[in-house]
Amino acid sequence: MARTPKTPPADPTASSLYVQSVDKAMKVLMAFDGSQRQLSLSDISALTGMDLSAAQRFTHTLATLGYLNKDSSKKYELSPRLLDFTYHYLTSSELVTRAAPYLQQLSADTEEATNLTVLDGTDIVYVQRIVSRHVFNASVIIGTRLPAWCTAPGQALLATYSDDEVNDIFDRSQFVQHTPATITDRGQIWASIEQIRQRRYAHTEDQFFYGDVSTAAAIVDGNGRGIGAVNLAVSRSRWVPERDTKRYADLVISAASSISVKRKV
Amino acid sequence: MARTPKTPPADPTASSLYVQSVDKAMKVLMAFDGSQRQLSLSDISALTGMDLSAAQRFTHTLATLGYLNKDSSKKYELSPRLLDFTYHYLTSSELVTRAAPYLQQLSADTEEATNLTVLDGTDIVYVQRIVSRHVFNASVIIGTRLPAWCTAPGQALLATYSDDEVNDIFDRSQFVQHTPATITDRGQIWASIEQIRQRRYAHTEDQFFYGDVSTAAAIVDGNGRGIGAVNLAVSRSRWVPERDTKRYADLVISAASSISVKRKV
């Protein structure tokens, strides 16, 4: 499990192809990070490190394009036009299209929260979510990112990667205690990954959210490499281990396998 | 209802503050419009009208920033990182935060599809959606846009605007037949708007989707102006007019009223 350091790739932001203005526009949009609903020009300048005149040019441009709205007090806020990107991502994704009927069936069969996630960097990102009428964890929505190393979908995906790739993601992850129960020992997490490779599903309890019991399986491409994960998230108050462990594992394995691209013969 | 033409505003894209590169980057992202899953450089060039070298600069930049992924065949596709924008929009929106528990309650009470929409231009945009286990209209997801003039949430919102504003939106809308039942006569649509102003809810059947019965009420700000709409969408196969019309109207009016900002005294 040792990892030899690789030569870092040439900095792509130093390329003559790199358009700095696009970077700056995205920084302005990302300044509204959920905690920041409305920002003035000087707020944006302070949060992005741009001077006021640059901040003015990018807010003017983004407002003209319809991605920012300006209210009567001259503060800016994000516009629903940003949802166009999510809409295009979701409707153009072959994975999402293929997964949709299986997720709906899983949700109908279990009446528990059913999710489709993909890996981006060291995080899983929720791309589709069908909530249960029993439990509504309002902190998980489309676009939510959680660390891969301590979530069942993340571990299910990592288990399909090579040891080197997993170690590379672990190196870039922060093994912090999200709940009193979070396992942060790298050796123990590796033991989970090995176990997932054997039994084809991941199972975590209380690792990121306290009281959350999550069972996941990876959706793979024709080479057996994870391209997404299906998981069922159940509240501990509704979870009966002897009744549910095998049933939920079988359900996610079966759904993920149906969505997976068939292995090339 | 006549409308006097207004002087058009000065073109904001002609301002020296306008950064053309940002416009071009957004055009590249929008070239992936749901029908286009993977695009080559020359596809992007053709779809955006940019020359190849410009297309190359913007794809390089967007890939470096993580908004595009390049696959082994050198085609580009949208990255889940784009969902960050939706996540930030949703978590920073006071309306979405305030509405969430009421939508969840409506969904639990009715077990029908429950939506929060906002107006953007002439469209309603779905910003939150809780699907029913009975019906799953997969074509409506977060970010879906539908024309305001022929949808219950759109009409509920328009009814809170001035006649001039409604006429302005109607002028920019295309009154096309989406189903055999769509009412496209402007006078009849105006009659619906007047009725909604009286009874405080909008009700449409088969206007955009055939078999869809939708009941909506506007969420208003302190000045009584619509800032969003709550609606329940029910499949015709489950709809019993004498039992449901009043009940669903009462439910959406009550939810929208609870979410609304209290009128200033």
XYZ file of C-alpha atoms in Angstrom:
530
model
C 0.000 0.000 0.000
C 3.052 2.275 -0.144
C 2.848 4.921 -2.789
C 5.697 6.258 -4.879
C 5.447 10.015 -5.428
C 4.636 10.951 -9.002
C 5.990 13.926 -10.921
C 3.301 16.567 -10.725
C 1.738 17.465 -14.098
C 2.691 20.798 -15.679
C 0.459 23.547 -14.293
C -2.449 23.818 -16.777
C -3.296 27.301 -15.495
C 0.090 28.481 -16.779
C -0.770 27.423 -20.349
C -1.338 30.140 -22.933
C -4.688 28.404 -23.539
C -5.862 29.281 -20.040
C -8.367 32.164 -19.938
C -7.978 33.915 -16.574
C -11.301 35.767 -16.927
C -13.241 32.501 -16.803
C -11.466 31.511 -13.597
C -12.379 34.885 -12.070
C -16.042 34.671 -13.125
C -16.336 31.232 -11.518
C -14.669 32.579 -8.346
C -17.334 35.304 -8.169
C -20.125 32.699 -8.485
C -18.463 30.448 -5.892
C -18.213 33.337 -3.414
C -21.921 32.697 -2.764
C -21.172 29.517 -0.866
C -24.488 28.872 0.822
C -23.654 30.870 3.925
C -23.602 34.008 1.773
C -27.014 34.783 0.351
C -26.540 38.352 -0.770
C -23.226 40.013 -1.423
C -22.280 43.605 -2.149
C -19.489 44.484 -4.567
C -17.116 45.015 -1.666
C -18.095 41.652 -0.118
C -17.314 39.977 -3.447
C -14.032 41.850 -3.724
C -13.048 40.759 -0.208
C -14.089 37.103 -0.717
C -12.377 36.672 -4.088
C -9.298 38.822 -3.523
C -10.113 40.882 -6.627
C -9.973 44.641 -6.630
C -13.286 46.503 -6.798
C -13.015 47.314 -10.474
C -12.455 43.651 -11.427
C -15.310 42.608 -9.126
C -17.501 45.170 -10.876
C -16.642 43.864 -14.340
C -17.429 40.250 -13.429
C -20.639 41.009 -11.528
C -21.816 43.211 -14.422
C -21.075 40.413 -16.899
C -22.666 37.653 -14.819
C -25.750 39.802 -14.147
C -26.048 40.592 -17.873
C -25.838 36.883 -18.672
C -28.567 36.226 -16.083
C -26.507 34.218 -13.564
C -26.652 36.896 -10.866
C -29.592 39.031 -9.805
C -29.198 42.509 -8.326
C -31.749 43.519 -5.735
C -33.056 46.965 -4.807
C -30.293 47.415 -2.197
C -27.680 46.806 -4.957
C -26.643 43.492 -3.470
C -26.153 40.501 -5.725
C -27.550 37.007 -5.356
C -27.400 33.789 -7.409
C -30.090 33.413 -10.061
C -32.110 30.248 -10.747
C -30.497 30.305 -14.200
C -27.572 28.475 -12.554
C -29.877 25.466 -12.311
C -29.628 25.199 -16.109
C -26.172 23.688 -15.635
C -27.497 20.993 -13.323
C -30.398 20.343 -15.674
C -28.006 19.936 -18.603
C -25.648 17.749 -16.589
C -28.491 15.500 -15.439
C -30.246 15.245 -18.794
C -27.033 14.676 -20.747
C -25.687 12.044 -18.343
C -26.058 8.525 -19.679
C -25.527 7.193 -16.145
C -28.348 9.289 -14.671
C -30.728 8.327 -17.481
C -29.919 4.635 -17.127
C -30.167 4.724 -13.315
C -33.468 6.613 -12.966
C -35.969 3.709 -13.266
C -33.896 1.485 -10.942
C -33.679 4.196 -8.289
C -37.424 4.740 -8.508
C -38.025 1.012 -8.078
C -35.630 0.847 -5.084
C -37.431 3.766 -3.521
C -40.840 2.172 -4.059
C -39.634 -1.177 -2.671
C -38.028 0.224 0.473
C -39.579 3.655 1.083
C -36.132 4.775 2.227
C -33.920 7.556 0.856
C -32.381 6.362 -2.402
C -29.373 8.096 -3.960
C -27.144 8.099 -6.997
C -23.683 9.548 -6.381
C -20.533 10.000 -8.457
C -16.935 10.638 -7.462
C -15.429 14.097 -8.088
C -11.926 14.533 -6.726
C -11.957 13.110 -3.196
C -15.703 13.653 -2.733
C -18.898 11.916 -3.636
C -21.496 14.229 -5.175
C -25.235 13.505 -4.961
C -26.628 13.637 -8.492
C -30.025 12.083 -7.924
C -31.999 11.635 -4.744
C -35.439 10.261 -3.967
C -36.393 11.091 -0.399
C -38.438 8.915 1.844
C -41.639 10.137 3.452
C -40.285 8.755 6.728
C -37.087 10.711 6.959
C -36.035 13.890 5.294
C -32.411 14.770 5.871
C -32.659 18.291 4.493
C -28.878 18.695 4.586
C -28.428 16.260 1.707
C -29.649 17.621 -1.619
C -28.576 17.441 -5.245
C -25.015 18.749 -5.427
C -24.152 17.891 -1.822
C -20.517 16.765 -1.478
C -19.325 14.382 1.222
C -15.873 12.872 1.646
C -15.538 9.521 -0.146
C -13.386 7.838 2.523
C -16.090 7.787 5.234
C -19.274 7.238 3.207
C -20.691 3.944 1.932
C -21.027 5.129 -1.706
C -17.496 6.536 -1.605
C -16.012 3.329 -0.222
C -17.989 1.240 -2.745
C -16.517 3.327 -5.579
C -12.968 3.318 -4.189
C -13.084 -0.480 -3.851
C -13.250 -0.718 -7.676
C -10.067 1.365 -8.098
C -6.453 0.231 -7.961
C -4.613 0.357 -4.627
C -2.484 3.226 -5.946
C -5.500 5.287 -6.897
C -7.160 4.676 -3.530
C -3.972 5.667 -1.725
C -3.725 8.781 -3.861
C -7.286 9.799 -2.869
C -6.583 8.962 0.790
C -3.405 11.110 0.655
C -5.516 14.070 -0.457
C -8.293 13.410 2.102
C -8.532 14.650 5.644
C -9.362 11.851 8.042
C -11.353 13.927 10.503
C -13.876 12.836 13.098
C -17.326 13.806 11.754
C -19.189 11.985 14.542
C -17.916 10.301 17.709
C -18.137 7.002 15.747
C -16.155 7.992 12.631
C -13.341 5.520 11.926
C -10.316 7.638 10.989
C -7.618 4.979 11.101
C -6.303 4.466 7.562
C -5.538 0.803 8.170
C -9.102 0.134 9.321
C -10.538 2.006 6.327
C -8.326 -0.104 4.046
C -9.707 -3.226 5.756
C -13.234 -2.020 4.852
C -12.192 -1.495 1.229
C -10.790 -5.045 1.066
C -14.009 -6.401 2.554
C -16.110 -4.479 0.002
C -14.043 -6.009 -2.801
C -15.032 -9.450 -1.463
C -18.725 -8.951 -0.740
C -19.566 -6.274 -3.356
C -21.313 -3.795 -1.086
C -20.302 -1.135 1.398
C -22.008 -0.544 4.699
C -21.417 2.358 7.091
C -23.128 3.419 10.286
C -22.781 6.862 11.878
C -19.648 7.673 9.885
C -20.684 11.099 8.599
C -24.183 11.678 10.015
C -24.972 10.287 13.417
C -27.908 7.858 13.202
C -27.439 7.225 9.475
C -27.139 3.627 8.259
C -26.050 3.486 4.640
C -25.649 0.552 2.250
C -24.091 1.090 -1.184
C -22.915 -0.734 -4.282
C -20.839 0.527 -7.200
C -22.086 0.886 -10.762
C -19.223 -0.137 -13.061
C -18.198 0.388 -16.674
C -17.229 -2.394 -19.083
C -13.826 -2.661 -17.380
C -15.270 -3.108 -13.897
C -14.339 0.428 -12.874
C -16.780 2.362 -10.686
C -18.621 5.216 -12.428
C -21.255 5.826 -9.744
C -22.861 4.295 -6.674
C -26.377 3.466 -5.557
C -27.145 3.703 -1.876
C -30.017 3.386 0.550
C -29.844 5.587 3.636
C -31.922 4.453 6.569
C -32.435 6.114 9.922
C -31.174 4.012 12.831
C -34.623 4.183 14.452
C -35.978 2.129 11.537
C -33.012 -0.198 11.108
C -33.240 -3.837 12.325
C -29.856 -5.436 11.544
C -30.947 -9.092 11.383
C -33.837 -8.182 9.080
C -32.275 -5.435 6.975
C -28.536 -6.029 6.469
C -28.810 -8.769 3.881
C -31.973 -7.447 2.223
C -30.587 -3.944 1.667
C -27.233 -5.288 0.492
C -28.981 -7.541 -2.030
C -31.174 -4.662 -3.238
C -28.303 -2.222 -3.865
C -26.088 -4.901 -5.456
C -28.898 -5.923 -7.761
C -29.778 -2.321 -8.743
C -26.131 -1.326 -9.284
C -25.518 -4.441 -11.330
C -28.539 -3.752 -13.557
C -27.371 -0.178 -14.178
C -23.762 -1.233 -14.847
C -22.409 -1.479 -18.375
C -22.064 -5.136 -19.218
C -18.498 -6.406 -19.107
C -16.920 -6.824 -22.505
C -16.495 -10.515 -23.344
C -54.473 45.606 -21.065
C -52.895 47.619 -23.855
C -49.182 48.128 -23.474
C -47.210 51.183 -24.507
C -43.830 50.307 -25.985
C -40.925 51.202 -23.711
C -37.512 52.524 -24.754
C -35.228 49.511 -24.762
C -32.429 49.675 -22.160
C -28.878 50.373 -23.363
C -27.230 47.114 -24.407
C -25.329 45.926 -21.292
C -23.132 43.681 -23.446
C -21.779 46.796 -25.156
C -20.524 48.194 -21.837
C -16.772 48.346 -21.263
C -17.520 46.395 -18.079
C -18.689 43.399 -20.111
C -16.141 40.541 -20.227
C -16.683 38.671 -23.514
C -14.640 35.649 -22.356
C -17.176 34.864 -19.653
C -19.980 34.912 -22.199
C -18.002 32.499 -24.395
C -17.217 30.113 -21.536
C -20.910 29.950 -20.621
C -21.792 29.318 -24.284
C -19.404 26.346 -24.295
C -21.068 24.915 -21.160
C -24.541 25.516 -22.614
C -23.608 23.692 -25.838
C -24.131 20.495 -23.821
C -27.889 20.955 -23.821
C -29.062 17.542 -22.696
C -29.262 16.092 -26.200
C -25.474 16.437 -26.468
C -23.692 14.188 -24.000
C -20.184 14.219 -25.379
C -18.788 16.838 -27.700
C -15.528 17.042 -29.620
C -13.718 20.334 -30.111
C -15.155 20.647 -33.599
C -18.701 19.934 -32.307
C -18.250 22.725 -29.750
C -16.887 25.043 -32.393
C -19.879 24.325 -34.655
C -22.459 24.685 -31.866
C -21.084 27.931 -30.456
C -19.945 29.579 -33.666
C -16.411 29.996 -32.256
C -13.355 29.127 -34.289
C -11.410 26.026 -33.241
C -8.686 27.941 -31.457
C -11.198 29.821 -29.295
C -13.081 26.578 -28.603
C -9.778 25.033 -27.544
C -8.957 27.867 -25.137
C -12.349 27.693 -23.430
C -12.509 23.886 -23.190
C -8.948 23.835 -21.796
C -9.891 26.453 -19.212
C -13.178 24.803 -18.208
C -11.489 21.383 -17.983
C -8.700 22.850 -15.835
C -11.307 24.402 -13.535
C -13.033 21.011 -13.309
C -16.305 21.921 -15.058
C -15.634 19.714 -18.096
C -14.201 16.211 -18.192
C -12.255 14.871 -21.155
C -12.642 11.191 -21.903
C -10.220 8.760 -23.509
C -11.596 9.553 -26.995
C -10.786 13.269 -26.393
C -14.452 14.195 -26.223
C -15.671 16.535 -23.530
C -18.593 16.126 -21.173
C -20.063 18.128 -18.292
C -18.596 17.389 -14.867
C -20.600 16.929 -11.636
C -18.744 20.010 -10.383
C -21.464 22.032 -12.145
C -23.836 20.806 -9.440
C -21.929 23.036 -7.001
C -23.780 26.003 -8.479
C -27.162 24.430 -7.830
C -26.064 23.423 -4.343
C -24.972 26.982 -3.604
C -28.129 28.452 -5.112
C -30.343 26.124 -3.074
C -28.484 26.467 0.219
C -28.163 30.249 -0.051
C -31.814 30.782 -1.006
C -33.900 32.075 1.872
C -37.048 31.019 -0.014
C -35.882 27.412 -0.448
C -34.842 27.158 3.202
C -38.143 28.584 4.409
C -40.200 26.397 2.068
C -38.519 23.031 2.748
C -40.466 21.889 5.838
C -43.810 22.948 4.325
C -43.122 21.065 1.095
C -42.158 17.986 3.075
C -45.404 18.226 5.057
C -47.489 18.680 1.876
C -45.774 15.656 0.378
C -46.423 13.537 3.476
C -50.091 14.669 3.618
C -50.866 14.007 -0.032
C -48.243 11.558 -1.324
C -48.331 13.490 -4.588
C -45.506 15.305 -6.382
C -44.803 18.547 -4.539
C -42.817 21.371 -6.136
C -41.322 24.766 -5.442
C -40.837 26.897 -8.553
C -39.613 30.435 -9.225
C -40.011 32.694 -12.242
C -36.982 33.375 -14.464
C -37.747 35.415 -17.562
C -40.921 33.940 -19.068
C -40.354 30.487 -17.524
C -40.940 28.791 -14.242
C -37.910 26.876 -12.979
C -38.241 23.889 -10.622
C -35.993 24.537 -7.634
C -37.240 21.872 -5.252
C -39.205 18.722 -5.962
C -40.420 15.858 -3.801
C -41.655 13.028 -5.974
C -44.498 10.735 -5.158
C -44.050 6.993 -5.010
C -47.188 6.738 -7.173
C -46.053 8.742 -10.138
C -42.605 9.671 -11.283
C -42.595 12.110 -14.164
C -38.917 11.727 -14.973
C -39.016 14.660 -17.386
C -39.431 17.139 -14.524
C -36.325 17.501 -12.382
C -34.504 20.291 -10.578
C -33.697 22.963 -13.151
C -36.529 22.034 -15.519
C -38.012 25.126 -17.210
C -41.597 25.306 -18.385
C -43.436 28.300 -19.845
C -45.210 30.354 -17.161
C -48.326 31.169 -19.229
C -49.626 27.559 -19.411
C -48.595 26.147 -16.010
C -50.427 26.484 -12.692
C -47.357 27.782 -10.781
C -46.633 30.266 -13.570
C -50.187 31.578 -13.639
C -50.277 31.781 -9.827
C -47.114 33.927 -9.914
C -48.267 36.118 -12.806
C -51.548 36.811 -11.007
C -49.577 38.716 -8.323
C -47.943 41.003 -10.928
C -49.342 44.177 -12.477
C -51.301 43.922 -15.738
C -48.424 45.619 -17.567
C -45.889 43.108 -16.300
C -48.116 40.166 -17.211
C -48.665 41.576 -20.699
C -44.932 42.096 -21.066
C -44.290 38.430 -20.212
C -47.123 37.328 -22.528
C -45.610 39.443 -25.340
C -42.348 37.542 -24.967
C -44.041 34.108 -24.699
C -44.995 31.773 -27.486
C -48.566 30.570 -27.121
C -48.068 27.154 -28.631
C -50.171 24.023 -28.312
C -48.249 21.650 -26.003
C -51.132 19.163 -25.794
C -54.445 19.002 -27.673
C -56.007 20.673 -24.607
C -53.642 23.649 -24.236
C -55.540 26.942 -24.102
C -53.568 29.352 -26.294
C -56.105 32.182 -26.514
C -54.659 35.203 -24.742
C -58.091 36.460 -23.667
C -58.920 33.118 -22.042
C -55.550 33.022 -20.276
C -56.201 36.538 -18.975
C -59.580 35.314 -17.676
C -57.727 32.594 -15.710
C -55.360 35.187 -14.250
C -58.304 37.323 -13.100
C -59.941 34.253 -11.539
C -56.700 33.371 -9.706
C -56.571 36.901 -8.283
C -60.041 36.265 -6.805
C -59.683 32.753 -5.458
C -55.915 32.728 -4.652
C -54.996 29.504 -6.410
C -54.323 28.373 -9.959
C -55.548 25.127 -11.436
C -54.581 23.638 -14.790
C -55.339 20.318 -16.425
C -53.450 18.887 -19.420
C -51.986 22.280 -20.331
C -48.353 21.235 -20.687
C -48.304 17.491 -19.911
C -51.291 15.435 -20.946
C -52.856 13.777 -17.875
C -51.324 16.249 -15.420
C -53.607 18.029 -12.954
C -51.785 20.826 -11.174
C -52.869 23.133 -8.356
C -50.645 26.034 -7.304
C -50.516 29.063 -5.031
C -48.044 31.945 -4.982
C -45.615 32.673 -2.165
C -45.431 36.455 -1.767
C -43.062 39.010 -0.303
C -44.070 41.753 2.138
C -45.601 43.726 -0.744
C -47.791 40.861 -1.932
C -45.583 40.202 -4.950
C -44.979 36.583 -5.977
C -41.478 35.260 -5.285
C -42.235 31.576 -5.846
C -45.051 29.063 -6.113
C -46.006 25.821 -4.423
C -47.829 23.233 -6.470
C -49.145 19.714 -6.246
C -49.107 17.704 -9.458
C -51.497 14.773 -9.590
C -51.977 12.210 -12.299
C -55.476 12.281 -13.813
C -55.868 8.586 -12.981
C -55.769 9.504 -9.282
C -57.763 12.732 -9.482
C -61.384 12.849 -8.284
C -62.614 16.429 -8.869
C -65.405 16.541 -6.258
C -63.060 15.133 -3.613
C -59.773 16.798 -4.548
C -60.371 20.262 -6.043
C -61.110 22.074 -2.808
C -58.764 20.003 -0.632
C -55.729 20.538 -2.848
C -56.499 24.232 -3.317
C -56.746 24.674 0.460
C -53.483 22.777 0.996
C -51.417 24.823 -1.475
C -52.935 28.139 -0.341
C -52.170 27.268 3.267
C -48.595 26.154 2.532
C -47.844 29.166 0.311
C -49.305 31.510 2.876
C -47.165 29.996 5.668
C -44.004 30.392 3.567
C -44.877 33.950 2.504
C -43.217 36.923 4.132
C -45.790 38.577 6.367
C -47.256 41.734 4.936
C -45.862 44.926 6.430
C -48.481 46.674 8.600
